[in-house]
């Protein structure tokens, strides 16, 4: 299983610039049982993950994006729903049970089906699968008749003082005093939904080289049909579509020390890229940890991310979030006093520790499909464009995961996720103006790119970016600003053949 309370700690270097002195040498991958690397391994890894300069052929092992955990790409919509390629038969049984819990439809309390009891009272979806359909990417509402089931809106208000003094540069915020930390657009019988999510767009033309044009759509978010009175006057909102689920356990296993080593918050090398780590408070370990998951890297592990999603999205309690009423605020008194599904059989919660562990195990072992067409001449041309344009300054191609005890699927794998796992200022165009831990309103974690070319096959659409505003990969590139402005401008100005090759390369990932 993935989650561990007692682990062999690995001290990290360079953490002093991120946290206060009391934690300077104590920021650890506490959720992993790490077998430390030898000096020989460290040297070999640095050689292996160095960016290539040869674009005449594919690199060794490049097709195996997730190392030994890679699977053969399926030709249907189940391409993201396969277990790790190196999983054992016994552990695949755990994966399948976790899949059942991931798909399970929860019902409101009281109910005779105690194993599924506890939905809401306010919620965004009745199951994990309803948001992460086929374990793929969600989308914004496509028309007035479409729901926002695979999209949610995080909300918060400014707070006067830092809630976590131990984390340097932590930006304090608080839930809306009435609506809590996110908008739940569904409610069980007798409990009005908090609001409905309405997205409209304004088109913005963009001129490209050789007479080509594109159009970007600027989203306008509105929360309508407010069920519990007005929102706070200083409300901050962030619309977010559900991300794809593949490769999470491998991202969880990238050494924090290596992620931190890539951070350059003061742009010391002068390349215009100043990635920063998000350091967040772990509720499990009661101390700061590296943020890895969520669109702003607001959660430190798959386990805590899973528990948070159950709590906020479905209204299901766990030992990490034990309140049976989910995200309801003190001013939503009827929600707080409604029957819940907390039971001693489930550790006085609605999903037991065993159940949460199985869902986390499932989420950690959703396999990454193998690359396609890695030796195609246009793909290789596009790869060279991707590297030489500067995209790899944030979308780091390769990592080697920790050597791990008890996690054979993720242990010591050469992976190709194309992310540095750091926060980057993406400019005002993509800003949600809502902070999260150390992340500012203009910063986002670099999303992994593996599997991005299979989005249409799995999810039935090609909507990208945090809120799904981009309708294709070119639009997603053209929205890049801030630290990525220079690279984006190069894409705008490059010959059309290079731009087409770049897109072809991304589609092969």
Coordinates of N, CA, C and O in Angstrom, one line a residue, residues 140-280:
X140 N -15.2 21.9 -18.9 CA -16.2 22.9 -18.5 C -17.5 22.6 -19.1 O -17.6 21.9 -20.1
X141 N -18.6 23.2 -18.6 CA -19.9 23.0 -19.3 C -19.9 23.5 -20.7 O -19.4 24.6 -21.0
X142 N -20.4 22.7 -21.6 CA -20.3 23.0 -23.0 C -21.4 23.8 -23.6 O -21.4 24.5 -24.6
X143 N -22.5 23.8 -22.8 CA -23.7 24.6 -23.2 C -24.6 24.7 -22.0 O -24.4 24.1 -20.9
X144 N -25.7 25.5 -22.1 CA -26.5 25.7 -20.9 C -27.1 24.5 -20.3 O -27.5 24.4 -19.2
X145 N -27.3 23.4 -21.2 CA -27.9 22.2 -20.7 C -26.9 21.2 -20.1 O -27.2 20.2 -19.4
X146 N -25.6 21.5 -20.2 CA -24.5 20.7 -19.7 C -24.3 21.0 -18.3 O -24.4 22.1 -17.8
X147 N -23.9 20.0 -17.5 CA -23.6 20.2 -16.1 C -22.1 20.5 -15.9 O -21.3 20.3 -16.8
X148 N -21.7 20.9 -14.7 CA -20.3 21.1 -14.4 C -19.8 20.0 -13.5 O -18.9 20.3 -12.7
X149 N -20.2 18.8 -13.7 CA -19.9 17.7 -12.8 C -18.4 17.5 -12.8 O -17.8 17.1 -11.8
X150 N -17.7 17.7 -13.9 CA -16.2 17.4 -13.9 C -15.4 18.7 -13.7 O -14.2 18.8 -14.1
X151 N -16.1 19.7 -13.2 CA -15.5 21.0 -13.0 C -16.0 21.5 -11.6 O -17.1 21.3 -11.2
X152 N -15.1 22.1 -10.8 CA -15.5 22.7 -9.6 C -14.9 24.1 -9.5 O -14.0 24.5 -10.2
X153 N -15.4 24.9 -8.5 CA -14.9 26.2 -8.2 C -14.4 26.3 -6.8 O -15.2 26.2 -5.8
X154 N -13.1 26.5 -6.6 CA -12.6 26.7 -5.3 C -12.8 28.2 -4.9 O -12.7 29.1 -5.8
X155 N -13.0 28.5 -3.7 CA -13.3 29.8 -3.2 C -12.5 30.1 -1.9 O -12.3 29.2 -1.1
X156 N -12.2 31.3 -1.7 CA -11.6 31.7 -0.4 C -11.6 33.2 -0.3 O -12.0 33.9 -1.3
X157 N -11.3 33.7 0.9 CA -11.3 35.2 1.1 C -9.9 35.5 1.8 O -9.3 34.6 2.4
X158 N -9.5 36.7 1.7 CA -8.2 37.1 2.3 C -8.3 37.0 3.8 O -9.3 37.1 4.4
X159 N -7.1 36.7 4.4 CA -7.0 36.6 5.9 C -5.9 37.5 6.4 O -5.0 37.7 5.6
X160 N -6.0 38.0 7.6 CA -5.1 39.0 8.0 C -3.7 38.5 8.4 O -2.7 39.1 8.1
X161 N -3.7 37.3 9.0 CA -2.4 36.8 9.5 C -2.1 35.4 8.9 O -3.0 34.7 8.5
X162 N -0.9 35.1 8.9 CA -0.5 33.8 8.4 C -1.0 32.7 9.3 O -0.7 32.7 10.5
X163 N -1.6 31.7 8.7 CA -2.1 30.6 9.5 C -1.0 29.6 9.8 O -1.1 28.7 10.7
X164 N 0.0 29.6 9.0 CA 1.1 28.6 9.2 C 2.4 29.3 9.2 O 3.1 29.5 8.1
X165 N 2.9 29.8 10.4 CA 4.1 30.6 10.5 C 5.3 29.8 10.1 O 6.3 30.4 9.7
X166 N 5.3 28.4 10.2 CA 6.5 27.7 9.9 C 6.9 27.7 8.5 O 8.0 27.3 8.1
X167 N 6.0 28.0 7.6 CA 6.3 28.0 6.1 C 6.5 29.5 5.7 O 5.6 30.3 5.7
X168 N 7.7 29.7 5.2 CA 8.0 31.0 4.7 C 7.2 31.4 3.4 O 7.0 30.5 2.6
X169 N 6.8 32.6 3.3 CA 6.0 33.1 2.2 C 4.7 32.5 2.1 O 4.0 32.6 1.0
X170 N 4.2 31.9 3.1 CA 2.8 31.3 3.1 C 1.8 32.5 3.0 O 1.9 33.5 3.7
X171 N 0.9 32.3 2.1 CA -0.1 33.4 1.8 C -1.4 33.0 2.5 O -2.0 32.0 2.2
X172 N -1.8 33.8 3.5 CA -2.9 33.4 4.3 C -4.2 33.7 3.6 O -4.4 34.7 2.9
X173 N -5.1 32.8 3.7 CA -6.5 33.0 3.2 C -7.4 32.1 4.1 O -7.0 31.4 4.9
X174 N -8.7 32.3 3.9 CA -9.7 31.6 4.7 C -10.9 31.2 3.8 O -11.1 31.8 2.8
X175 N -11.6 30.2 4.2 CA -12.8 29.8 3.5 C -13.9 31.0 3.5 O -13.8 31.8 4.5
X176 N -14.7 31.0 2.5 CA -15.8 32.0 2.6 C -16.6 31.7 3.9 O -16.9 30.5 4.2
X177 N -17.0 32.7 4.7 CA -17.7 32.4 5.9 C -19.0 31.7 5.8 O -19.5 31.0 6.8
X178 N -19.6 31.7 4.6 CA -20.9 31.0 4.4 C -20.7 29.7 3.5 O -21.2 28.6 3.9
X179 N -20.0 29.9 2.4 CA -19.9 28.8 1.4 C -18.7 27.9 1.6 O -18.6 27.0 0.8
X180 N -17.8 28.2 2.5 CA -16.7 27.3 2.7 C -15.6 27.4 1.7 O -15.3 28.5 1.2
X181 N -14.9 26.3 1.4 CA -13.7 26.3 0.6 C -14.0 26.0 -0.9 O -13.1 26.3 -1.7
X182 N -15.2 25.5 -1.3 CA -15.5 25.4 -2.7 C -17.0 25.3 -2.8 O -17.7 25.1 -1.9
X183 N -17.4 25.6 -4.0 CA -18.9 25.7 -4.3 C -19.4 24.2 -4.6 O -18.8 23.6 -5.6
X184 N -20.3 23.8 -3.9 CA -21.0 22.5 -4.2 C -22.3 22.8 -4.9 O -23.2 23.5 -4.4
X185 N -22.4 22.3 -6.2 CA -23.5 22.7 -7.0 C -24.6 21.6 -7.0 O -25.5 21.6 -7.9
X186 N -24.5 20.7 -6.0 CA -25.6 19.7 -5.8 C -25.8 19.6 -4.3 O -25.0 19.8 -3.5
X187 N -27.1 19.2 -4.0 CA -27.4 18.9 -2.6 C -28.4 17.8 -2.5 O -29.2 17.5 -3.4
X188 N -28.3 17.0 -1.4 CA -29.3 16.0 -1.2 C -30.7 16.6 -0.9 O -30.8 17.8 -0.8
X189 N -31.7 15.7 -0.9 CA -33.1 16.2 -0.7 C -33.2 17.1 0.6 O -32.7 16.8 1.6
X190 N -33.8 18.3 0.4 CA -34.0 19.2 1.5 C -32.8 20.2 1.7 O -32.9 21.0 2.6
X191 N -31.8 20.0 0.9 CA -30.6 20.9 1.1 C -30.3 21.5 -0.3 O -29.8 20.9 -1.2
X192 N -30.6 22.8 -0.4 CA -30.3 23.5 -1.7 C -28.9 23.5 -2.1 O -28.0 23.6 -1.2
X193 N -28.6 23.3 -3.4 CA -27.2 23.5 -3.8 C -26.7 24.9 -3.5 O -27.5 25.8 -3.4
X194 N -25.4 25.0 -3.4 CA -24.8 26.3 -3.0 C -25.0 27.3 -4.2 O -25.2 28.5 -4.0
X195 N -24.7 26.9 -5.4 CA -24.8 27.7 -6.6 C -24.7 26.9 -7.8 O -24.4 25.7 -7.8
X196 N -24.9 27.5 -8.9 CA -24.7 26.9 -10.2 C -23.5 27.6 -10.9 O -23.3 28.8 -10.7
X197 N -22.8 26.9 -11.7 CA -21.6 27.4 -12.3 C -21.9 27.7 -13.7 O -22.3 26.9 -14.5
X198 N -21.7 29.0 -14.1 CA -22.0 29.5 -15.5 C -20.7 30.0 -16.1 O -20.0 30.9 -15.5
X199 N -20.3 29.5 -17.2 CA -19.1 30.0 -17.9 C -19.5 30.5 -19.3 O -20.2 29.8 -20.1
X200 N -19.1 31.7 -19.6 CA -19.2 32.2 -20.9 C -17.8 32.7 -21.4 O -16.9 32.7 -20.7
X201 N -17.7 33.0 -22.7 CA -16.4 33.2 -23.3 C -16.5 34.4 -24.2 O -17.5 34.7 -24.9
X202 N -15.3 35.1 -24.3 CA -15.1 36.1 -25.3 C -13.9 35.7 -26.2 O -12.9 35.3 -25.7
X203 N -14.1 35.7 -27.5 CA -13.1 35.3 -28.4 C -12.0 36.4 -28.6 O -12.4 37.6 -28.7
X204 N -10.8 36.0 -28.7 CA -9.7 36.9 -28.9 C -8.8 36.3 -30.0 O -8.1 35.3 -29.8
X205 N -8.7 37.0 -31.2 CA -7.9 36.5 -32.3 C -6.4 36.7 -32.0 O -6.0 37.6 -31.3
X206 N -5.6 35.7 -32.5 CA -4.2 35.8 -32.4 C -3.6 35.5 -33.8 O -3.9 34.5 -34.4
X207 N -2.7 36.4 -34.2 CA -2.0 36.3 -35.5 C -0.7 35.5 -35.3 O 0.1 35.8 -34.5
X208 N -0.5 34.5 -36.2 CA 0.6 33.7 -36.2 C 1.4 33.9 -37.5 O 1.0 34.6 -38.4
X209 N 2.6 33.3 -37.5 CA 3.5 33.5 -38.7 C 2.8 32.8 -39.9 O 1.9 31.9 -39.8
X210 N 3.3 33.2 -41.1 CA 2.8 32.7 -42.4 C 1.3 32.8 -42.6 O 0.7 32.0 -43.2
X211 N 0.7 33.9 -42.0 CA -0.7 34.1 -42.3 C -1.7 33.3 -41.5 O -2.9 33.4 -41.7
X212 N -1.2 32.4 -40.6 CA -2.0 31.6 -39.8 C -2.6 32.4 -38.7 O -2.0 33.3 -38.1
X213 N -3.8 32.0 -38.3 CA -4.5 32.7 -37.2 C -5.1 31.7 -36.2 O -5.3 30.5 -36.6
X214 N -5.2 32.1 -35.0 CA -5.9 31.3 -34.0 C -6.8 32.2 -33.2 O -6.8 33.4 -33.3
X215 N -7.7 31.6 -32.4 CA -8.6 32.4 -31.6 C -8.6 31.7 -30.2 O -8.7 30.5 -30.0
X216 N -8.4 32.6 -29.2 CA -8.4 32.2 -27.8 C -9.7 32.6 -27.2 O -10.2 33.7 -27.5
X217 N -10.3 31.8 -26.3 CA -11.5 32.2 -25.6 C -11.2 32.5 -24.2 O -10.7 31.7 -23.4
X218 N -11.6 33.7 -23.8 CA -11.4 34.2 -22.4 C -12.6 33.9 -21.6 O -13.7 34.3 -21.9
X219 N -12.5 33.1 -20.6 CA -13.7 32.7 -19.8 C -14.1 33.7 -18.9 O -13.3 34.5 -18.3
X220 N -15.4 33.8 -18.7 CA -16.0 34.7 -17.6 C -16.8 33.7 -16.7 O -17.8 33.1 -17.2
X221 N -16.5 33.7 -15.5 CA -17.1 32.8 -14.5 C -18.2 33.5 -13.7 O -17.9 34.6 -13.2
X222 N -19.4 33.0 -13.6 CA -20.4 33.5 -12.8 C -21.0 32.4 -11.9 O -21.2 31.3 -12.4
X223 N -21.3 32.7 -10.7 CA -21.9 31.8 -9.8 C -23.4 32.3 -9.6 O -23.6 33.4 -9.1
X224 N -24.3 31.5 -10.1 CA -25.7 31.9 -10.1 C -26.5 31.1 -9.2 O -26.1 30.1 -8.6
X225 N -27.8 31.5 -8.9 CA -28.7 30.8 -8.1 C -28.1 30.5 -6.7 O -28.1 29.3 -6.2
X226 N -27.5 31.5 -6.1 CA -26.9 31.3 -4.8 C -27.9 30.8 -3.8 O -29.0 31.4 -3.6
X227 N -27.6 29.7 -3.1 CA -28.6 29.0 -2.2 C -28.5 29.5 -0.8 O -29.5 29.2 0.0
X228 N -27.5 30.3 -0.4 CA -27.3 30.6 1.0 C -26.9 32.1 1.2 O -26.2 32.4 2.1
X229 N -27.4 32.9 0.3 CA -27.2 34.4 0.5 C -26.0 34.8 -0.3 O -25.4 34.0 -1.1
X230 N -25.6 36.1 -0.2 CA -24.5 36.6 -1.0 C -23.2 36.1 -0.6 O -22.9 35.6 0.5
X231 N -22.3 36.1 -1.6 CA -20.9 35.7 -1.4 C -20.2 36.8 -0.7 O -20.6 38.0 -0.7
X232 N -19.1 36.5 0.0 CA -18.2 37.6 0.6 C -17.8 38.6 -0.4 O -17.5 38.3 -1.5
X233 N -17.8 39.9 -0.1 CA -17.4 40.9 -1.0 C -16.0 40.8 -1.6 O -15.7 41.3 -2.7
X234 N -15.1 40.1 -0.9 CA -13.7 39.9 -1.3 C -13.5 38.5 -1.8 O -12.4 38.0 -1.8
X235 N -14.5 37.8 -2.3 CA -14.4 36.4 -2.6 C -13.4 36.3 -3.8 O -13.3 37.1 -4.7
X236 N -12.6 35.2 -3.7 CA -11.6 34.8 -4.7 C -12.1 33.5 -5.3 O -12.4 32.6 -4.5
X237 N -12.2 33.3 -6.6 CA -12.7 32.1 -7.2 C -11.6 31.5 -8.1 O -10.8 32.2 -8.7
X238 N -11.7 30.2 -8.2 CA -10.8 29.5 -9.2 C -11.5 28.3 -9.8 O -11.8 27.3 -9.1
X239 N -11.9 28.4 -11.0 CA -12.6 27.3 -11.7 C -11.5 26.3 -12.2 O -10.5 26.7 -12.7
X240 N -11.8 25.0 -11.9 CA -10.8 24.0 -12.2 C -11.5 22.7 -12.7 O -12.5 22.2 -12.1
X241 N -11.0 22.2 -13.8 CA -11.5 20.9 -14.3 C -10.7 19.8 -13.7 O -9.5 20.0 -13.3
X242 N -11.3 18.6 -13.6 CA -10.6 17.5 -13.1 C -9.5 17.1 -14.0 O -9.6 16.9 -15.2
X243 N -8.3 16.9 -13.4 CA -7.1 16.5 -14.2 C -7.1 15.0 -14.5 O -7.8 14.2 -13.8
X244 N -6.4 14.5 -15.5 CA -6.2 13.1 -15.7 C -5.5 12.5 -14.5 O -4.8 13.1 -13.8
X245 N -5.7 11.1 -14.4 CA -5.2 10.4 -13.2 C -4.0 9.6 -13.4 O -3.5 9.1 -12.4
X246 N -3.5 9.5 -14.6 CA -2.4 8.5 -14.8 C -1.1 9.0 -14.2 O -0.8 10.2 -14.1
X247 N -0.3 8.0 -13.7 CA 1.1 8.2 -13.3 C 1.2 8.9 -11.9 O 2.3 9.4 -11.6
X248 N 0.2 9.0 -11.1 CA 0.2 9.8 -9.9 C 1.2 9.2 -8.9 O 2.0 9.9 -8.2
X249 N 1.3 7.9 -8.8 CA 2.2 7.3 -7.9 C 3.6 7.5 -8.2 O 4.5 7.6 -7.4
X250 N 3.9 7.6 -9.5 CA 5.3 7.9 -10.0 C 5.7 9.3 -9.7 O 6.8 9.6 -9.3
X251 N 4.7 10.3 -9.9 CA 5.0 11.7 -9.5 C 5.2 11.8 -8.0 O 6.0 12.6 -7.6
X252 N 4.5 11.0 -7.3 CA 4.6 11.0 -5.8 C 6.0 10.5 -5.4 O 6.5 10.9 -4.3
X253 N 6.6 9.7 -6.2 CA 7.9 9.1 -5.8 C 9.1 9.8 -6.4 O 10.3 9.3 -6.2
X254 N 9.0 10.9 -7.1 CA 10.1 11.7 -7.5 C 10.7 12.3 -6.2 O 10.0 12.9 -5.4
X255 N 12.0 12.2 -6.0 CA 12.6 12.7 -4.8 C 12.4 14.2 -4.6 O 12.6 15.0 -5.5
X256 N 11.9 14.6 -3.4 CA 11.7 16.0 -3.2 C 13.0 16.8 -3.3 O 13.0 18.0 -3.8
X257 N 14.1 16.2 -2.9 CA 15.4 16.9 -3.0 C 15.7 17.3 -4.5 O 16.2 18.4 -4.7
X258 N 15.3 16.5 -5.4 CA 15.6 16.8 -6.8 C 14.6 17.9 -7.3 O 15.0 18.7 -8.2
X259 N 13.4 17.8 -6.9 CA 12.5 18.9 -7.3 C 12.9 20.2 -6.7 O 13.0 21.2 -7.4
X260 N 13.3 20.2 -5.5 CA 13.8 21.5 -4.8 C 15.1 22.0 -5.5 O 15.3 23.2 -5.6
X261 N 15.9 21.1 -5.9 CA 17.2 21.5 -6.6 C 16.9 22.2 -7.9 O 17.8 23.0 -8.3
X262 N 15.8 22.0 -8.5 CA 15.5 22.7 -9.8 C 14.9 24.1 -9.5 O 14.7 24.9 -10.5
X263 N 14.4 24.4 -8.3 CA 13.8 25.6 -8.0 C 14.8 26.8 -8.2 O 16.0 26.6 -7.8
X264 N 14.4 27.9 -8.7 CA 15.3 29.0 -8.9 C 14.4 30.3 -8.6 O 14.2 31.1 -9.6
X265 N 14.0 30.5 -7.4 CA 13.0 31.5 -7.1 C 13.5 32.9 -7.4 O 12.7 33.8 -7.7
X266 N 14.8 33.2 -7.4 CA 15.3 34.5 -7.7 C 15.9 34.6 -9.1 O 16.5 35.6 -9.5
X267 N 15.7 33.6 -9.9 CA 16.2 33.5 -11.3 C 17.7 33.8 -11.3 O 18.2 34.7 -12.1
X268 N 18.4 33.0 -10.5 CA 19.8 33.3 -10.4 C 20.6 33.0 -11.7 O 21.6 33.6 -11.9
X269 N 20.1 32.1 -12.6 CA 20.8 31.9 -13.8 C 20.3 32.8 -14.9 O 20.9 32.7 -16.0
X270 N 19.4 33.7 -14.7 CA 19.0 34.7 -15.6 C 18.3 34.3 -16.8 O 18.2 35.0 -17.8
X271 N 17.7 33.1 -16.8 CA 17.0 32.6 -18.0 C 15.5 33.0 -18.0 O 14.8 32.5 -18.9
X272 N 15.1 33.7 -17.1 CA 13.7 34.2 -17.0 C 12.7 33.2 -16.4 O 11.5 33.5 -16.3
X273 N 13.2 32.0 -16.0 CA 12.4 31.0 -15.4 C 12.7 30.9 -13.9 O 13.9 30.7 -13.6
X274 N 11.8 31.1 -13.1 CA 12.0 31.1 -11.6 C 11.0 30.2 -10.9 O 10.2 30.6 -10.1
X275 N 11.1 28.9 -11.2 CA 10.3 28.0 -10.5 C 10.4 28.0 -9.0 O 11.5 28.1 -8.5
X276 N 9.3 27.8 -8.3 CA 9.3 27.7 -6.9 C 8.5 26.5 -6.4 O 7.6 26.0 -7.1
X277 N 8.9 25.9 -5.3 CA 8.2 24.8 -4.7 C 7.1 25.3 -3.9 O 7.2 26.3 -3.2
X278 N 5.9 24.6 -3.9 CA 4.9 24.9 -3.0 C 5.1 24.0 -1.8 O 5.3 22.8 -1.9
X279 N 5.2 24.7 -0.6 CA 5.4 23.9 0.6 C 4.1 24.0 1.4 O 3.6 25.1 1.6
X280 N 3.5 22.9 1.7 CA 2.2 22.9 2.3 C 2.2 22.2 3.7 O 3.2 21.5 4.0

